[in-house]
Amino acid sequence: MISHVLPTYSRADLAFEKGEGAWAIATDGTRYLDLGAGIAVNALGHANPDLVAALTEQAGRIWHVSNLYHIPQQEQLADLLVEHTFADTAFITNSGTEAAELAIKMARKYWYEKAEDRIEILTFEGAFHGRSTGAIAAAGSEKMVKGFGPLMPGFRQLPWADMAALKAAISDKTAAVMLEPVQGEGGIRPLADEDLRLIRELCDQTGALLILDEVQCGMGRTGKLFAHEYAGITPDIMMVAKGIGGGFPLGAVLATEKAAAGMVVGSHGSTYGGNPLACAVGVRVMQIIADPAFLAEVNRKGALLRQKLEGLVASHPDIFESVRGQGLMLGLKCRIAPGDLVKAGYAEHILTVPAADNTLRLLPPLNITDDEIGEAVARLDRAAGRLDG
Ligand SMILES: *Cc1c(COP(=O)(O)O)cnc(C)c1O
């Protein structure tokens, strides 16, 4: 008999009833050190007092109003996003997938308004942009698309980080190039800064729009507010979600005025997108994470965690191959199935997340403490010890 919850997930036998910072407390009272953070969502930890205050204060006033009216909290969030990024404008969504859908629509509409027949969007293997029919067509992975055809046309996947393939594929018929500066689900695979600069250059030469998906790598995760800042370039359109809500469902599409030119009244909308509750939380998250002093701490902690992980790799050469990633978006490339390590981690009371390319993902809350970083690596060391041959 089918479970009452549609069985699309293979779930661990764990449930949590409370959270405190980097700790998730299971229904049996066991405290788990949470290095998954709801897959890069709980960027400021569980039950963060600032976010609880922002949410409850707003909850006592007004939860939902339609986008038929002005929503001051939404305007404040858009102001902050514009102030701290390349963007001139923002549309607030409830998720990363919704942001991906709008980013694709925006790029198509841009060329439609120019009366140019450019619909092809170049994407990359290993990408993840969400689970809608459009987003799975964009990523094109066999596992995600199988059985859901016919797929939305207009996407072409290129090998990840293959600049020769991109040079050969891009032309003045290309509508856009869409990618994650650091692939998350794909296995914490960062693109080299010079490659991102080259992609920007190729887009400029051909007129193609550059769409960056910073749903996972954005919002301070890599130690910059957005990962593309390392390369010193800016996109035309960018998707944001996950960390921006700190656990409340929230996303956004940011765009330049030029790229957003086609998105006129009536061209897009959302019932819940930009509601006061979500935006009140998003504003508080942005105020905390966009602070340069906060980002400097993410970098310092990222370096500390990385250094300890290098030691872990050296002590378990049969289990781990290398460390990769930036800031607090780190991956351990494994020599064994990362799912086995996730399970061994449960036994040591630490939560981690597997990813493709045999990678174990470590995405702690950005405000994890130094002591907790030390404790996390000690637990990972014991988890690996359980699997050492
Ligand atoms: C999680 C993710 C998405 C999808 O976001 P949802 O909120 O799950 O819809 C899109 N792109 C990237 C890079 C992601 O990591």
Short mmCIF file of C-alpha atoms and ligand atoms in Angstrom, two decimals:
data_model
loop_
_atom_site.label_atom_id
_atom_site.label_comp_id
_atom_site.label_asym_id
_atom_site.label_seq_id
_atom_site.Cartn_x
_atom_site.Cartn_y
_atom_site.Cartn_z
CA MET A 1 0.00 0.00 0.00
CA ILE A 2 1.30 3.43 -0.86
CA SER A 3 2.34 5.61 2.07
CA HIS A 4 0.12 8.59 2.82
CA VAL A 5 3.12 10.78 2.01
CA LEU A 6 3.88 10.29 -1.69
CA PRO A 7 6.95 8.05 -1.58
CA THR A 8 9.35 10.14 -3.70
CA TYR A 9 12.05 10.23 -1.02
CA SER A 10 14.16 7.51 0.56
CA ARG A 11 14.14 8.84 4.10
CA ALA A 12 16.45 8.14 7.02
CA ASP A 13 14.71 6.79 10.12
CA LEU A 14 15.01 10.10 11.93
CA ALA A 15 12.65 12.93 12.83
CA PHE A 16 13.49 16.18 14.53
CA GLU A 17 11.35 18.16 16.92
CA LYS A 18 13.59 21.05 17.83
CA GLY A 19 16.64 22.92 16.62
CA GLU A 20 19.19 25.21 18.27
CA GLY A 21 21.79 26.83 16.05
CA ALA A 22 23.87 24.09 14.43
CA TRP A 23 22.06 21.35 16.40
CA ALA A 24 18.96 19.41 15.43
CA ILE A 25 17.32 17.49 18.26
CA ALA A 26 15.59 14.25 17.34
CA THR A 27 12.29 13.03 18.76
CA ASP A 28 14.23 10.66 21.07
CA GLY A 29 16.22 13.62 22.44
CA THR A 30 19.48 12.85 20.61
CA ARG A 31 21.37 15.96 19.51
CA TYR A 32 22.69 15.84 15.97
CA LEU A 33 25.29 18.31 14.72
CA ASP A 34 23.68 19.57 11.54
CA LEU A 35 26.14 20.00 8.67
CA GLY A 36 23.39 19.77 6.09
CA ALA A 37 21.33 22.73 7.31
CA GLY A 38 18.30 21.52 5.37
CA ILE A 39 20.53 21.50 2.28
CA ALA A 40 22.03 24.99 2.66
CA VAL A 41 18.71 26.46 3.83
CA ASN A 42 19.14 27.10 7.58
CA ALA A 43 21.93 29.57 6.84
CA LEU A 44 21.68 31.18 10.28
CA GLY A 45 21.03 27.99 12.21
CA HIS A 46 17.87 26.55 13.71
CA ALA A 47 15.51 28.75 15.71
CA ASN A 48 17.73 31.78 15.22
CA PRO A 49 16.41 34.35 17.72
CA ASP A 50 16.63 37.25 15.22
CA LEU A 51 14.63 35.31 12.65
CA VAL A 52 12.12 34.02 15.20
CA ALA A 53 11.55 37.65 16.24
CA ALA A 54 11.18 38.85 12.64
CA LEU A 55 8.73 36.04 11.85
CA THR A 56 6.59 36.25 14.99
CA GLU A 57 6.42 40.03 14.90
CA GLN A 58 5.15 39.89 11.33
CA ALA A 59 2.86 36.94 12.10
CA GLY A 60 1.04 39.07 14.65
CA ARG A 61 0.39 41.81 12.07
CA ILE A 62 -0.50 40.44 8.65
CA TRP A 63 0.49 37.18 6.91
CA HIS A 64 -0.69 37.46 3.40
CA VAL A 65 -1.81 40.12 1.02
CA SER A 66 -2.13 39.81 -2.71
CA ASN A 67 0.36 41.30 -5.13
CA LEU A 68 -2.61 43.39 -6.25
CA TYR A 69 -1.40 45.75 -3.53
CA HIS A 70 1.94 47.19 -2.48
CA ILE A 71 3.76 45.00 0.04
CA PRO A 72 6.25 47.10 2.03
CA GLN A 73 8.23 44.08 3.28
CA GLN A 74 8.62 42.87 -0.31
CA GLU A 75 9.81 46.31 -1.41
CA GLN A 76 12.29 46.40 1.47
CA LEU A 77 13.67 42.99 0.47
CA ALA A 78 13.95 44.04 -3.18
CA ASP A 79 15.71 47.26 -2.10
CA LEU A 80 18.27 45.23 -0.14
CA LEU A 81 18.84 42.78 -3.00
CA VAL A 82 19.33 45.61 -5.49
CA GLU A 83 21.57 47.55 -3.09
CA HIS A 84 23.92 44.60 -2.56
CA THR A 85 24.08 43.14 -6.08
CA PHE A 86 24.32 43.84 -9.81
CA ALA A 87 20.54 43.83 -10.06
CA ASP A 88 18.17 46.67 -10.88
CA THR A 89 15.04 44.71 -10.04
CA ALA A 90 13.85 41.59 -8.22
CA PHE A 91 10.85 39.27 -8.30
CA ILE A 92 10.22 37.37 -5.08
CA THR A 93 9.30 33.68 -5.30
CA ASN A 94 8.64 30.85 -2.83
CA SER A 95 11.37 28.51 -4.04
CA GLY A 96 14.38 27.98 -6.22
CA THR A 97 12.39 26.13 -8.84
CA GLU A 98 10.00 29.03 -9.23
CA ALA A 99 12.99 31.32 -9.60
CA ALA A 100 14.37 29.04 -12.34
CA GLU A 101 11.05 29.12 -14.17
CA LEU A 102 10.98 32.90 -14.15
CA ALA A 103 14.62 33.18 -15.18
CA ILE A 104 13.89 31.02 -18.23
CA LYS A 105 10.72 32.95 -19.06
CA MET A 106 12.53 36.26 -18.69
CA ALA A 107 15.31 35.23 -21.09
CA ARG A 108 12.81 34.00 -23.67
CA LYS A 109 10.71 37.14 -23.38
CA TYR A 110 13.77 39.32 -23.78
CA TRP A 111 14.41 37.89 -27.24
CA TYR A 112 10.72 37.81 -28.14
CA GLU A 113 10.50 41.56 -27.52
CA LYS A 114 13.54 42.08 -29.72
CA ALA A 115 11.77 40.06 -32.42
CA GLU A 116 14.80 37.77 -32.62
CA ASP A 117 14.42 34.03 -33.00
CA ARG A 118 16.67 33.02 -30.13
CA ILE A 119 15.29 30.35 -27.81
CA GLU A 120 18.20 28.01 -27.11
CA ILE A 121 19.53 28.09 -23.55
CA LEU A 122 22.87 26.38 -22.99
CA THR A 123 23.16 24.51 -19.70
CA PHE A 124 25.66 22.06 -18.21
CA GLU A 125 25.76 18.41 -17.26
CA GLY A 126 25.52 17.84 -13.52
CA ALA A 127 23.40 20.95 -13.15
CA PHE A 128 20.40 21.18 -10.86
CA HIS A 129 17.81 23.91 -11.30
CA GLY A 130 14.78 22.37 -9.64
CA ARG A 131 12.07 19.78 -10.34
CA SER A 132 9.51 21.57 -12.49
CA THR A 133 9.12 20.37 -16.06
CA GLY A 134 11.16 23.36 -17.24
CA ALA A 135 13.89 22.95 -14.65
CA ILE A 136 14.37 19.23 -15.33
CA ALA A 137 14.54 19.93 -19.06
CA ALA A 138 17.20 22.56 -18.33
CA ALA A 139 19.37 20.20 -16.29
CA GLY A 140 18.64 17.25 -18.56
CA SER A 141 19.86 14.54 -16.21
CA GLU A 142 18.57 11.11 -17.20
CA LYS A 143 17.52 10.34 -13.62
CA MET A 144 15.33 13.44 -13.33
CA VAL A 145 13.74 13.51 -16.78
CA LYS A 146 13.03 9.83 -17.38
CA GLY A 147 9.32 9.23 -17.88
CA PHE A 148 8.33 12.87 -17.74
CA GLY A 149 8.54 13.68 -21.43
CA PRO A 150 7.89 15.32 -23.74
CA LEU A 151 10.43 17.71 -22.30
CA MET A 152 10.25 21.44 -22.75
CA PRO A 153 12.39 22.15 -25.79
CA GLY A 154 15.09 24.80 -26.04
CA PHE A 155 17.86 23.45 -23.81
CA ARG A 156 21.20 21.96 -24.71
CA GLN A 157 23.51 20.48 -22.10
CA LEU A 158 27.26 20.82 -22.46
CA PRO A 159 29.95 18.99 -20.48
CA TRP A 160 30.63 20.83 -17.20
CA ALA A 161 33.44 23.37 -17.33
CA ASP A 162 34.24 22.46 -20.94
CA MET A 163 35.03 25.85 -22.41
CA ALA A 164 35.86 24.42 -25.83
CA ALA A 165 32.40 22.86 -26.00
CA LEU A 166 30.83 26.17 -24.97
CA LYS A 167 32.82 28.10 -27.58
CA ALA A 168 31.63 25.67 -30.23
CA ALA A 169 28.00 25.79 -29.09
CA ILE A 170 27.41 29.48 -28.39
CA SER A 171 26.41 31.74 -31.26
CA ASP A 172 24.33 34.77 -32.08
CA LYS A 173 21.37 32.36 -31.99
CA THR A 174 21.89 31.52 -28.31
CA ALA A 175 19.28 33.03 -26.00
CA ALA A 176 21.16 32.45 -22.75
CA VAL A 177 23.75 30.45 -20.88
CA MET A 178 22.59 29.15 -17.49
CA LEU A 179 24.80 27.67 -14.79
CA GLU A 180 25.63 27.39 -11.11
CA PRO A 181 28.99 29.03 -10.31
CA VAL A 182 29.47 26.13 -7.88
CA GLN A 183 27.41 23.04 -8.74
CA GLY A 184 25.71 21.86 -5.56
CA GLU A 185 23.75 18.68 -6.28
CA GLY A 186 26.38 17.96 -8.95
CA GLY A 187 28.95 17.44 -6.18
CA ILE A 188 30.35 20.81 -5.00
CA ARG A 189 32.02 21.44 -8.32
CA PRO A 190 33.21 25.05 -8.58
CA LEU A 191 33.83 26.66 -11.93
CA ALA A 192 37.25 28.35 -12.16
CA ASP A 193 37.07 32.15 -11.98
CA GLU A 194 38.74 32.46 -15.38
CA ASP A 195 36.11 30.15 -16.90
CA LEU A 196 33.30 32.27 -15.49
CA ARG A 197 34.99 35.36 -16.92
CA LEU A 198 35.31 33.63 -20.29
CA ILE A 199 31.60 32.70 -20.22
CA ARG A 200 30.74 36.34 -19.51
CA GLU A 201 32.94 37.38 -22.44
CA LEU A 202 31.35 34.84 -24.81
CA CYS A 203 27.90 36.05 -23.75
CA ASP A 204 28.92 39.66 -24.39
CA GLN A 205 30.30 38.77 -27.82
CA THR A 206 27.16 36.91 -28.90
CA GLY A 207 24.56 38.90 -26.97
CA ALA A 208 23.44 35.82 -25.06
CA LEU A 209 22.14 36.51 -21.56
CA LEU A 210 24.08 35.07 -18.63
CA ILE A 211 21.80 33.42 -16.06
CA LEU A 212 23.47 32.34 -12.82
CA ASP A 213 21.77 29.91 -10.48
CA GLU A 214 22.99 30.88 -7.01
CA VAL A 215 20.17 29.09 -5.21
CA GLN A 216 22.67 26.91 -3.31
CA CYS A 217 26.00 28.77 -3.61
CA GLY A 218 24.61 32.25 -2.94
CA MET A 219 23.65 34.11 0.25
CA GLY A 220 27.09 34.05 1.81
CA ARG A 221 27.61 30.31 1.44
CA THR A 222 30.99 30.64 -0.32
CA GLY A 223 32.18 33.58 1.78
CA LYS A 224 31.01 36.26 -0.65
CA LEU A 225 27.37 37.32 -0.69
CA PHE A 226 27.20 35.68 -4.14
CA ALA A 227 29.74 33.24 -5.55
CA HIS A 228 30.17 35.04 -8.91
CA GLU A 229 31.74 37.98 -7.08
CA TYR A 230 34.99 35.98 -6.85
CA ALA A 231 35.31 36.17 -10.65
CA GLY A 232 34.61 39.90 -10.73
CA ILE A 233 31.78 39.49 -13.23
CA THR A 234 28.04 40.02 -13.02
CA PRO A 235 25.18 38.04 -14.60
CA ASP A 236 22.16 39.46 -16.40
CA ILE A 237 19.72 37.30 -14.44
CA MET A 238 20.25 35.38 -11.19
CA MET A 239 18.21 32.89 -9.18
CA VAL A 240 18.38 32.95 -5.40
CA ALA A 241 16.58 30.80 -2.80
CA LYS A 242 17.54 28.34 -0.02
CA GLY A 243 19.60 30.47 2.42
CA ILE A 244 17.69 33.68 1.75
CA GLY A 245 14.74 32.52 3.84
CA GLY A 246 16.84 30.95 6.59
CA GLY A 247 14.28 28.12 6.60
CA PHE A 248 11.17 30.01 5.52
CA PRO A 249 10.25 29.21 1.89
CA LEU A 250 11.62 32.11 -0.14
CA GLY A 251 13.40 32.76 -3.40
CA ALA A 252 14.06 35.56 -5.85
CA VAL A 253 15.02 36.34 -9.39
CA LEU A 254 17.34 39.30 -9.74
CA ALA A 255 17.90 41.00 -13.07
CA THR A 256 19.32 44.00 -14.79
CA GLU A 257 16.86 46.50 -16.19
CA LYS A 258 17.88 45.44 -19.69
CA ALA A 259 17.33 41.70 -19.14
CA ALA A 260 13.98 42.35 -17.43
CA ALA A 261 12.72 44.58 -20.25
CA GLY A 262 10.09 42.09 -21.42
CA MET A 263 8.56 41.51 -17.99
CA VAL A 264 5.76 44.03 -18.15
CA VAL A 265 2.45 44.14 -16.27
CA GLY A 266 0.63 40.83 -16.64
CA SER A 267 3.63 38.86 -17.90
CA HIS A 268 4.27 36.98 -14.63
CA GLY A 269 2.81 36.62 -11.18
CA SER A 270 2.52 34.58 -7.99
CA THR A 271 -0.14 34.24 -5.32
CA TYR A 272 2.26 33.68 -2.43
CA GLY A 273 5.47 35.10 -3.86
CA GLY A 274 6.61 38.15 -1.92
CA ASN A 275 4.18 37.73 0.98
CA PRO A 276 4.84 39.80 4.13
CA LEU A 277 5.78 36.84 6.36
CA ALA A 278 8.42 35.45 4.02
CA CYS A 279 9.79 38.88 3.17
CA ALA A 280 10.02 39.99 6.81
CA VAL A 281 12.29 36.99 7.39
CA GLY A 282 14.21 37.57 4.13
CA VAL A 283 14.92 41.17 5.06
CA ARG A 284 16.39 40.10 8.39
CA VAL A 285 18.48 37.37 6.72
CA MET A 286 19.83 39.85 4.17
CA GLN A 287 20.66 42.41 6.87
CA ILE A 288 22.70 39.81 8.74
CA ILE A 289 24.43 38.01 5.86
CA ALA A 290 25.24 41.00 3.64
CA ASP A 291 27.31 42.53 6.48
CA PRO A 292 31.00 42.38 5.41
CA ALA A 293 32.02 41.44 8.96
CA PHE A 294 29.66 38.42 8.83
CA LEU A 295 31.04 37.34 5.45
CA ALA A 296 34.61 37.68 6.74
CA GLU A 297 33.69 35.25 9.52
CA VAL A 298 32.24 32.79 6.98
CA ASN A 299 35.57 32.91 5.17
CA ARG A 300 37.58 32.41 8.34
CA LYS A 301 35.41 29.50 9.45
CA GLY A 302 35.44 28.03 5.95
CA ALA A 303 39.25 28.06 5.99
CA LEU A 304 39.28 26.45 9.46
CA LEU A 305 36.86 23.69 8.41
CA ARG A 306 38.77 23.11 5.19
CA GLN A 307 42.08 22.80 6.98
CA LYS A 308 40.62 20.24 9.40
CA LEU A 309 39.02 18.35 6.51
CA GLU A 310 42.39 18.13 4.73
CA GLY A 311 43.64 16.40 7.89
CA LEU A 312 40.64 14.07 7.82
CA VAL A 313 41.35 13.13 4.20
CA ALA A 314 44.97 12.41 5.12
CA SER A 315 43.92 10.14 8.02
CA HIS A 316 41.44 8.13 5.93
CA PRO A 317 43.02 7.80 2.48
CA ASP A 318 40.86 4.78 1.63
CA ILE A 319 37.67 6.68 2.36
CA PHE A 320 38.38 10.21 1.11
CA GLU A 321 40.09 11.53 -1.98
CA SER A 322 40.04 15.33 -1.61
CA VAL A 323 38.29 18.44 -0.30
CA ARG A 324 36.71 20.93 -2.64
CA GLY A 325 34.52 24.00 -2.57
CA GLN A 326 34.76 27.42 -1.00
CA GLY A 327 33.74 29.09 2.24
CA LEU A 328 31.22 26.88 4.04
CA MET A 329 30.16 25.09 0.85
CA LEU A 330 32.55 22.18 1.05
CA GLY A 331 32.57 18.72 -0.43
CA LEU A 332 34.55 15.61 0.42
CA LYS A 333 35.20 13.63 -2.71
CA CYS A 334 34.93 10.02 -1.54
CA ARG A 335 36.41 6.71 -2.60
CA ILE A 336 33.35 4.91 -1.23
CA ALA A 337 29.65 5.63 -1.71
CA PRO A 338 28.95 8.93 0.11
CA GLY A 339 25.61 7.50 1.27
CA ASP A 340 27.54 5.03 3.46
CA LEU A 341 29.30 7.94 5.14
CA VAL A 342 26.02 9.76 5.66
CA LYS A 343 24.72 6.64 7.45
CA ALA A 344 27.89 6.24 9.53
CA GLY A 345 27.45 9.94 10.37
CA TYR A 346 23.98 9.28 11.77
CA ALA A 347 25.55 6.74 14.14
CA GLU A 348 27.98 9.46 15.28
CA HIS A 349 25.15 12.00 15.50
CA ILE A 350 26.18 14.25 12.64
CA LEU A 351 24.05 15.18 9.63
CA THR A 352 25.64 15.47 6.18
CA VAL A 353 24.26 15.34 2.64
CA PRO A 354 25.37 13.20 -0.28
CA ALA A 355 25.76 14.66 -3.77
CA ALA A 356 26.60 13.41 -7.23
CA ASP A 357 30.17 12.69 -8.32
CA ASN A 358 30.77 10.60 -5.17
CA THR A 359 30.77 13.65 -2.95
CA LEU A 360 29.74 14.19 0.65
CA ARG A 361 28.41 17.72 1.13
CA LEU A 362 29.10 19.84 4.20
CA LEU A 363 26.84 22.88 4.33
CA PRO A 364 26.79 23.99 7.97
CA PRO A 365 24.91 27.03 9.19
CA LEU A 366 27.07 30.06 8.35
CA ASN A 367 27.19 31.02 12.03
CA ILE A 368 28.53 27.66 13.22
CA THR A 369 31.11 28.15 16.00
CA ASP A 370 34.78 27.14 15.92
CA ASP A 371 34.13 24.56 18.65
CA GLU A 372 31.30 23.07 16.63
CA ILE A 373 33.59 22.87 13.58
CA GLY A 374 36.10 20.93 15.69
CA GLU A 375 33.35 18.67 17.02
CA ALA A 376 31.99 18.09 13.50
CA VAL A 377 35.35 16.93 12.18
CA ALA A 378 35.86 14.68 15.23
CA ARG A 379 32.49 13.06 14.50
CA LEU A 380 33.31 12.71 10.80
CA ASP A 381 36.61 11.11 11.81
CA ARG A 382 34.75 8.55 13.92
CA ALA A 383 32.20 7.99 11.15
CA ALA A 384 35.00 7.34 8.66
CA GLY A 385 36.66 5.08 11.24
CA ARG A 386 33.55 2.88 11.20
CA LEU A 387 34.14 2.31 7.48
CA ASP A 388 37.93 2.03 7.37
CA GLY A 389 38.84 -1.39 5.95
C1 LIG B 1 17.80 23.53 -4.53
C2 LIG B 1 18.16 24.12 -5.84
C3 LIG B 1 17.18 24.54 -6.76
C4 LIG B 1 15.71 24.31 -6.52
O1 LIG B 1 15.24 24.99 -5.41
P1 LIG B 1 13.87 24.51 -4.69
O2 LIG B 1 13.69 25.55 -3.63
O3 LIG B 1 14.10 23.13 -4.20
O4 LIG B 1 12.80 24.58 -5.69
C5 LIG B 1 17.60 25.16 -7.91
N1 LIG B 1 18.90 25.36 -8.17
C6 LIG B 1 19.88 24.97 -7.33
C7 LIG B 1 21.30 25.25 -7.66
C8 LIG B 1 19.54 24.33 -6.14
O5 LIG B 1 20.50 23.91 -5.31
#
